[in-house]
Amino acid sequence: MTPFMHSNRAVSKVDIEEATTLKEVGVDTSQVMNYLTQQAGGYHNVGFTHKDLYNALQRGKAKEIVDGDMNALIAYFDYKKHDDPEFFMTYSVDESGALYNLIWSDSTLRSDYTCFGDVIAFDTTYKDNLYGRPIMPIVGVNHHHNTIMFATAIISDETSQSFEWVLQNFLEAMKNKSPISVVTDGDRAMQRAIKSIIPYAKHILCSWHLSHNAQANIGDPKFTAAFSKCMVSWWTTKEFDVQWRLVVSEFNVEKYPWVIEKGNIRHV
């Protein structure tokens, strides 16, 4: 497990250059990761995870955003404030002045949070935008059991620093009212940010996202089905641990970075 400890993981310059070239000809990040893994002789040799590769590529892509784009977006939000004095928006820039992180919410969303903000959920699966940046909707559920939006953020990467920035400014927008529970897909960087910024909130894992990520990272429908069954079964902690080890052993996935990571946080 040592190569996948956070302190030991790094994407080399050579790997980034090769990955960037593949991305430019239309290869998606998952396929790039599979290629680099094969080149290295297996997941235990590659030295980084899919998320590490994604973040490394995003840091390069962030530099492509020009000042004009940032200025136009900020100008639009400033215009929104004239119609909605309670409209909230804040952003950060990098050392070159390019837009780095951004979050916004309007008066209706902020009012909804006052009423329904005990439980929030957020993820960064929405990357289908001009620059491929993670879009991070922060949502909840109202008294009609409908999903409602509280705020939206666009972040430069999926690091704990970016998530901390979002949570800090989200709390500012919501007058420092902390949620009681936060539902996530189990991302470790997100988990660290939650513990840092809202330490008293209960962190709950979303089973749908975990199943989706199991398929994306392992690629075996039978493993995904067995993994999903583990999550929805009414087992004690000890019983779950036994079943988890059986599933991991049965499908011979002990050395997959995703399996190692989820094994470390299975009791969150």
mmCIF file of C-alpha atoms in Angstrom:
data_model
loop_
_atom_site.group_PDB
_atom_site.id
_atom_site.type_symbol
_atom_site.label_atom_id
_atom_site.label_comp_id
_atom_site.label_asym_id
_atom_site.label_seq_id
_atom_site.Cartn_x
_atom_site.Cartn_y
_atom_site.Cartn_z
ATOM 1 C CA MET A 1 0.000 0.000 0.000
ATOM 2 C CA THR A 2 2.932 2.332 0.579
ATOM 3 C CA PRO A 3 3.185 3.640 -3.035
ATOM 4 C CA PHE A 4 -0.392 4.915 -2.756
ATOM 5 C CA MET A 5 0.027 6.861 0.450
ATOM 6 C CA HIS A 6 -0.703 10.503 -0.372
ATOM 7 C CA SER A 7 2.845 11.584 0.476
ATOM 8 C CA ASN A 8 4.307 9.075 -2.002
ATOM 9 C CA ARG A 9 2.009 9.732 -4.954
ATOM 10 C CA ALA A 10 3.059 12.011 -7.797
ATOM 11 C CA VAL A 11 2.467 12.211 -11.536
ATOM 12 C CA SER A 12 5.803 12.647 -13.290
ATOM 13 C CA LYS A 13 6.389 15.311 -15.924
ATOM 14 C CA VAL A 14 6.857 12.571 -18.532
ATOM 15 C CA ASP A 15 3.508 10.993 -17.626
ATOM 16 C CA ILE A 16 1.762 14.388 -17.750
ATOM 17 C CA GLU A 17 3.211 15.149 -21.182
ATOM 18 C CA GLU A 18 2.193 11.722 -22.496
ATOM 19 C CA ALA A 19 -1.278 12.035 -20.974
ATOM 20 C CA THR A 20 -1.730 15.530 -22.420
ATOM 21 C CA THR A 21 -0.817 14.274 -25.888
ATOM 22 C CA LEU A 22 -3.357 11.455 -25.632
ATOM 23 C CA LYS A 23 -6.050 13.845 -24.389
ATOM 24 C CA GLU A 24 -5.425 16.165 -27.337
ATOM 25 C CA VAL A 25 -6.276 13.368 -29.780
ATOM 26 C CA GLY A 26 -9.519 12.529 -27.999
ATOM 27 C CA VAL A 27 -8.572 9.837 -25.472
ATOM 28 C CA ASP A 28 -10.504 10.270 -22.213
ATOM 29 C CA THR A 29 -8.789 10.336 -18.815
ATOM 30 C CA SER A 30 -9.888 6.818 -17.812
ATOM 31 C CA GLN A 31 -8.398 5.367 -20.986
ATOM 32 C CA VAL A 32 -5.219 7.383 -20.471
ATOM 33 C CA MET A 33 -4.956 5.990 -16.944
ATOM 34 C CA ASN A 34 -5.402 2.439 -18.245
ATOM 35 C CA TYR A 35 -2.685 3.015 -20.850
ATOM 36 C CA LEU A 36 -0.194 4.416 -18.323
ATOM 37 C CA THR A 37 -1.000 1.552 -15.958
ATOM 38 C CA GLN A 38 -0.234 -1.002 -18.656
ATOM 39 C CA GLN A 39 2.990 0.831 -19.505
ATOM 40 C CA ALA A 40 4.044 0.671 -15.848
ATOM 41 C CA GLY A 41 3.225 -3.016 -15.548
ATOM 42 C CA GLY A 42 0.181 -2.754 -13.284
ATOM 43 C CA TYR A 43 -1.629 -0.517 -10.801
ATOM 44 C CA HIS A 44 0.869 -1.286 -8.055
ATOM 45 C CA ASN A 45 3.692 0.162 -10.210
ATOM 46 C CA VAL A 46 2.075 3.254 -11.709
ATOM 47 C CA GLY A 47 2.551 5.320 -8.516
ATOM 48 C CA PHE A 48 -0.584 7.492 -8.691
ATOM 49 C CA THR A 49 -4.365 7.212 -8.895
ATOM 50 C CA HIS A 50 -6.909 8.246 -11.524
ATOM 51 C CA LYS A 51 -7.740 11.290 -9.372
ATOM 52 C CA ASP A 52 -4.053 12.295 -9.165
ATOM 53 C CA LEU A 53 -3.792 12.180 -12.960
ATOM 54 C CA TYR A 54 -6.999 14.140 -13.405
ATOM 55 C CA ASN A 55 -5.848 16.866 -11.005
ATOM 56 C CA ALA A 56 -2.456 17.124 -12.714
ATOM 57 C CA LEU A 57 -4.134 17.584 -16.104
ATOM 58 C CA GLN A 58 -6.593 20.119 -14.677
ATOM 59 C CA ARG A 59 -3.800 22.269 -13.251
ATOM 60 C CA GLY A 60 -2.413 22.598 -16.762
ATOM 61 C CA LYS A 61 -5.805 23.260 -18.307
ATOM 62 C CA ALA A 62 -6.617 25.985 -15.784
ATOM 63 C CA LYS A 63 -3.880 28.118 -17.311
ATOM 64 C CA GLU A 64 -5.806 28.178 -20.587
ATOM 65 C CA ILE A 65 -8.524 30.382 -19.125
ATOM 66 C CA VAL A 66 -7.903 33.918 -20.306
ATOM 67 C CA ASP A 67 -8.581 37.163 -18.474
ATOM 68 C CA GLY A 68 -11.416 38.054 -20.834
ATOM 69 C CA ASP A 69 -13.416 34.987 -19.826
ATOM 70 C CA MET A 70 -12.988 35.742 -16.148
ATOM 71 C CA ASN A 71 -13.881 39.402 -16.557
ATOM 72 C CA ALA A 72 -17.012 38.572 -18.553
ATOM 73 C CA LEU A 73 -18.207 36.091 -15.935
ATOM 74 C CA ILE A 74 -17.543 38.422 -13.023
ATOM 75 C CA ALA A 75 -19.252 41.273 -14.870
ATOM 76 C CA TYR A 76 -22.329 39.096 -15.402
ATOM 77 C CA PHE A 77 -22.531 38.248 -11.708
ATOM 78 C CA ASP A 78 -22.063 41.901 -10.772
ATOM 79 C CA TYR A 79 -25.029 42.667 -13.032
ATOM 80 C CA LYS A 80 -27.056 39.975 -11.231
ATOM 81 C CA LYS A 81 -26.473 41.789 -7.941
ATOM 82 C CA HIS A 82 -28.416 44.798 -9.224
ATOM 83 C CA ASP A 83 -31.547 42.662 -9.604
ATOM 84 C CA ASP A 84 -30.888 40.569 -6.507
ATOM 85 C CA PRO A 85 -29.071 42.405 -3.687
ATOM 86 C CA GLU A 86 -28.768 39.099 -1.790
ATOM 87 C CA PHE A 87 -26.928 37.452 -4.675
ATOM 88 C CA PHE A 88 -23.647 36.042 -3.343
ATOM 89 C CA MET A 89 -20.524 35.501 -5.412
ATOM 90 C CA THR A 90 -16.841 35.226 -4.643
ATOM 91 C CA TYR A 91 -13.832 33.887 -6.494
ATOM 92 C CA SER A 92 -10.082 33.388 -6.297
ATOM 93 C CA VAL A 93 -7.344 33.719 -8.907
ATOM 94 C CA ASP A 94 -3.959 32.073 -9.344
ATOM 95 C CA GLU A 95 -0.554 33.767 -9.516
ATOM 96 C CA SER A 96 -1.094 34.650 -13.183
ATOM 97 C CA GLY A 97 -4.471 36.270 -12.509
ATOM 98 C CA ALA A 98 -6.498 33.450 -14.080
ATOM 99 C CA LEU A 99 -9.768 32.389 -12.478
ATOM 100 C CA TYR A 100 -9.115 29.576 -10.009
ATOM 101 C CA ASN A 101 -12.218 28.881 -7.898
ATOM 102 C CA LEU A 102 -15.692 30.422 -8.015
ATOM 103 C CA ILE A 103 -18.907 30.007 -6.002
ATOM 104 C CA TRP A 104 -22.287 31.707 -6.235
ATOM 105 C CA SER A 105 -25.813 31.582 -4.777
ATOM 106 C CA ASP A 106 -28.885 33.808 -5.038
ATOM 107 C CA SER A 107 -31.450 35.014 -2.502
ATOM 108 C CA THR A 108 -33.892 32.159 -3.150
ATOM 109 C CA LEU A 109 -31.222 29.494 -2.739
ATOM 110 C CA ARG A 110 -29.907 31.103 0.432
ATOM 111 C CA SER A 111 -33.437 31.278 1.847
ATOM 112 C CA ASP A 112 -34.009 27.608 1.007
ATOM 113 C CA TYR A 113 -30.830 26.700 2.862
ATOM 114 C CA THR A 114 -32.135 28.446 5.971
ATOM 115 C CA CYS A 115 -35.147 26.108 5.906
ATOM 116 C CA PHE A 116 -33.717 22.894 4.490
ATOM 117 C CA GLY A 117 -29.955 23.054 5.022
ATOM 118 C CA ASP A 118 -29.572 20.403 7.724
ATOM 119 C CA VAL A 119 -28.382 17.892 5.121
ATOM 120 C CA ILE A 120 -26.368 18.833 2.034
ATOM 121 C CA ALA A 121 -24.866 16.784 -0.759
ATOM 122 C CA PHE A 122 -22.223 17.634 -3.298
ATOM 123 C CA ASP A 123 -20.023 15.958 -5.855
ATOM 124 C CA THR A 124 -17.867 16.930 -8.819
ATOM 125 C CA THR A 125 -19.072 14.542 -11.503
ATOM 126 C CA TYR A 126 -20.204 17.389 -13.765
ATOM 127 C CA LYS A 127 -17.222 18.194 -15.983
ATOM 128 C CA ASP A 128 -18.952 18.741 -19.336
ATOM 129 C CA ASN A 129 -18.145 22.431 -19.792
ATOM 130 C CA LEU A 130 -15.872 24.593 -21.899
ATOM 131 C CA TYR A 131 -12.712 23.982 -19.867
ATOM 132 C CA GLY A 132 -13.518 20.574 -18.432
ATOM 133 C CA ARG A 133 -13.479 21.978 -14.906
ATOM 134 C CA PRO A 134 -15.377 20.290 -12.079
ATOM 135 C CA ILE A 135 -18.744 21.950 -11.478
ATOM 136 C CA MET A 136 -19.821 21.385 -7.898
ATOM 137 C CA PRO A 137 -23.548 21.806 -7.176
ATOM 138 C CA ILE A 138 -24.407 21.908 -3.474
ATOM 139 C CA VAL A 139 -27.908 20.528 -3.021
ATOM 140 C CA GLY A 140 -30.443 19.387 -0.443
ATOM 141 C CA VAL A 141 -34.006 18.097 -0.191
ATOM 142 C CA ASN A 142 -37.109 20.157 0.616
ATOM 143 C CA HIS A 143 -40.335 19.214 2.431
ATOM 144 C CA HIS A 144 -41.764 17.778 -0.806
ATOM 145 C CA HIS A 145 -38.745 15.440 -1.099
ATOM 146 C CA ASN A 146 -37.564 17.378 -4.149
ATOM 147 C CA THR A 147 -33.889 18.079 -4.766
ATOM 148 C CA ILE A 148 -33.132 21.782 -4.386
ATOM 149 C CA MET A 149 -30.007 23.798 -5.116
ATOM 150 C CA PHE A 150 -28.206 25.828 -2.454
ATOM 151 C CA ALA A 151 -25.137 27.011 -4.382
ATOM 152 C CA THR A 152 -22.851 26.159 -7.284
ATOM 153 C CA ALA A 153 -19.065 26.220 -7.454
ATOM 154 C CA ILE A 154 -16.568 25.862 -10.281
ATOM 155 C CA ILE A 155 -13.213 24.650 -9.006
ATOM 156 C CA SER A 156 -9.771 24.325 -10.533
ATOM 157 C CA ASP A 157 -9.133 20.790 -9.274
ATOM 158 C CA GLU A 158 -10.388 18.193 -6.808
ATOM 159 C CA THR A 159 -7.889 18.778 -4.015
ATOM 160 C CA SER A 160 -8.690 19.276 -0.342
ATOM 161 C CA GLN A 161 -7.544 22.905 -0.687
ATOM 162 C CA SER A 162 -10.164 23.624 -3.357
ATOM 163 C CA PHE A 163 -12.886 21.839 -1.386
ATOM 164 C CA GLU A 164 -11.936 23.768 1.762
ATOM 165 C CA TRP A 165 -12.182 27.016 -0.179
ATOM 166 C CA VAL A 166 -15.675 26.068 -1.376
ATOM 167 C CA LEU A 167 -16.896 25.083 2.088
ATOM 168 C CA GLN A 168 -15.487 28.203 3.744
ATOM 169 C CA ASN A 169 -17.199 30.497 1.271
ATOM 170 C CA PHE A 170 -20.385 28.436 1.240
ATOM 171 C CA LEU A 171 -20.665 28.924 5.002
ATOM 172 C CA GLU A 172 -20.062 32.644 4.546
ATOM 173 C CA ALA A 173 -22.898 32.783 2.006
ATOM 174 C CA MET A 174 -25.173 30.923 4.420
ATOM 175 C CA LYS A 175 -24.366 33.189 7.379
ATOM 176 C CA ASN A 176 -22.186 30.539 9.011
ATOM 177 C CA LYS A 177 -25.011 28.039 9.484
ATOM 178 C CA SER A 178 -23.330 24.624 9.335
ATOM 179 C CA PRO A 179 -25.126 21.551 7.987
ATOM 180 C CA ILE A 180 -25.729 18.629 10.331
ATOM 181 C CA SER A 181 -24.811 16.008 7.723
ATOM 182 C CA VAL A 182 -22.906 16.016 4.424
ATOM 183 C CA VAL A 183 -23.424 13.344 1.752
ATOM 184 C CA THR A 184 -20.483 12.715 -0.621
ATOM 185 C CA ASP A 185 -19.058 10.017 -2.873
ATOM 186 C CA GLY A 186 -16.329 9.241 -0.320
ATOM 187 C CA ASP A 187 -13.556 11.247 -1.972
ATOM 188 C CA ARG A 188 -10.626 11.500 0.471
ATOM 189 C CA ALA A 189 -9.813 15.112 -0.383
ATOM 190 C CA MET A 190 -13.451 16.022 0.205
ATOM 191 C CA GLN A 191 -13.429 14.108 3.477
ATOM 192 C CA ARG A 192 -10.386 16.056 4.712
ATOM 193 C CA ALA A 193 -12.040 19.352 3.772
ATOM 194 C CA ILE A 194 -15.218 18.461 5.664
ATOM 195 C CA LYS A 195 -13.246 17.542 8.792
ATOM 196 C CA SER A 196 -11.283 20.787 8.547
ATOM 197 C CA ILE A 197 -14.095 23.269 7.861
ATOM 198 C CA ILE A 198 -17.219 21.654 9.350
ATOM 199 C CA PRO A 199 -15.771 19.141 11.832
ATOM 200 C CA TYR A 200 -19.047 18.545 13.677
ATOM 201 C CA ALA A 201 -20.990 17.590 10.549
ATOM 202 C CA LYS A 202 -21.645 13.880 10.054
ATOM 203 C CA HIS A 203 -20.081 12.586 6.823
ATOM 204 C CA ILE A 204 -22.341 10.134 4.948
ATOM 205 C CA LEU A 205 -21.293 8.151 1.877
ATOM 206 C CA CYS A 206 -23.601 8.073 -1.155
ATOM 207 C CA SER A 207 -24.146 4.467 -2.282
ATOM 208 C CA TRP A 208 -25.055 5.460 -5.858
ATOM 209 C CA HIS A 209 -21.791 7.312 -6.367
ATOM 210 C CA LEU A 210 -19.787 4.538 -4.744
ATOM 211 C CA SER A 211 -21.295 1.960 -7.123
ATOM 212 C CA HIS A 212 -20.719 4.255 -10.096
ATOM 213 C CA ASN A 213 -17.101 4.821 -9.061
ATOM 214 C CA ALA A 214 -16.573 1.097 -8.482
ATOM 215 C CA GLN A 215 -17.517 0.413 -12.087
ATOM 216 C CA ALA A 216 -15.422 3.335 -13.384
ATOM 217 C CA ASN A 217 -12.309 2.314 -11.452
ATOM 218 C CA ILE A 218 -12.494 -1.501 -11.568
ATOM 219 C CA GLY A 219 -14.479 -2.039 -14.755
ATOM 220 C CA ASP A 220 -15.996 -5.377 -13.704
ATOM 221 C CA PRO A 221 -19.827 -5.431 -13.490
ATOM 222 C CA LYS A 222 -19.725 -8.534 -11.290
ATOM 223 C CA PHE A 223 -17.463 -6.799 -8.782
ATOM 224 C CA THR A 224 -19.716 -3.726 -8.861
ATOM 225 C CA ALA A 225 -22.772 -5.899 -8.132
ATOM 226 C CA ALA A 226 -21.036 -7.665 -5.239
ATOM 227 C CA PHE A 227 -19.744 -4.353 -3.879
ATOM 228 C CA SER A 228 -23.217 -2.778 -4.090
ATOM 229 C CA LYS A 229 -24.720 -5.749 -2.258
ATOM 230 C CA CYS A 230 -22.232 -5.181 0.564
ATOM 231 C CA MET A 231 -23.382 -1.600 0.949
ATOM 232 C CA VAL A 232 -27.139 -2.222 1.054
ATOM 233 C CA SER A 233 -27.112 -5.305 3.277
ATOM 234 C CA TRP A 234 -28.048 -4.978 6.940
ATOM 235 C CA TRP A 235 -24.780 -6.143 8.471
ATOM 236 C CA THR A 236 -22.950 -5.204 11.612
ATOM 237 C CA THR A 237 -19.579 -3.516 11.213
ATOM 238 C CA LYS A 238 -17.800 -6.811 11.870
ATOM 239 C CA GLU A 239 -19.995 -8.683 9.366
ATOM 240 C CA PHE A 240 -19.407 -5.992 6.751
ATOM 241 C CA ASP A 241 -15.633 -6.243 7.208
ATOM 242 C CA VAL A 242 -15.795 -9.994 6.600
ATOM 243 C CA GLN A 243 -17.893 -9.568 3.448
ATOM 244 C CA TRP A 244 -15.671 -6.746 2.183
ATOM 245 C CA ARG A 245 -12.550 -8.886 2.481
ATOM 246 C CA LEU A 246 -14.298 -11.805 0.771
ATOM 247 C CA VAL A 247 -15.383 -9.661 -2.199
ATOM 248 C CA VAL A 248 -11.960 -8.040 -2.587
ATOM 249 C CA SER A 249 -10.264 -11.432 -2.446
ATOM 250 C CA GLU A 250 -12.749 -13.130 -4.791
ATOM 251 C CA PHE A 251 -12.166 -10.579 -7.551
ATOM 252 C CA ASN A 252 -8.423 -10.241 -6.866
ATOM 253 C CA VAL A 253 -8.538 -6.442 -6.660
ATOM 254 C CA GLU A 254 -6.491 -5.943 -3.475
ATOM 255 C CA LYS A 255 -3.862 -3.814 -5.239
ATOM 256 C CA TYR A 256 -6.219 -1.441 -7.040
ATOM 257 C CA PRO A 257 -5.717 2.109 -5.677
ATOM 258 C CA TRP A 258 -9.483 2.698 -5.541
ATOM 259 C CA VAL A 259 -10.036 -0.461 -3.488
ATOM 260 C CA ILE A 260 -7.224 0.481 -1.104
ATOM 261 C CA GLU A 261 -8.657 3.970 -0.677
ATOM 262 C CA LYS A 262 -12.230 2.794 -0.074
ATOM 263 C CA GLY A 263 -11.035 0.106 2.295
ATOM 264 C CA ASN A 264 -9.406 2.782 4.427
ATOM 265 C CA ILE A 265 -12.647 4.797 4.717
ATOM 266 C CA ARG A 266 -15.223 1.993 4.783
ATOM 267 C CA HIS A 267 -16.482 2.962 8.246
ATOM 268 C CA VAL A 268 -17.061 6.655 7.454
#
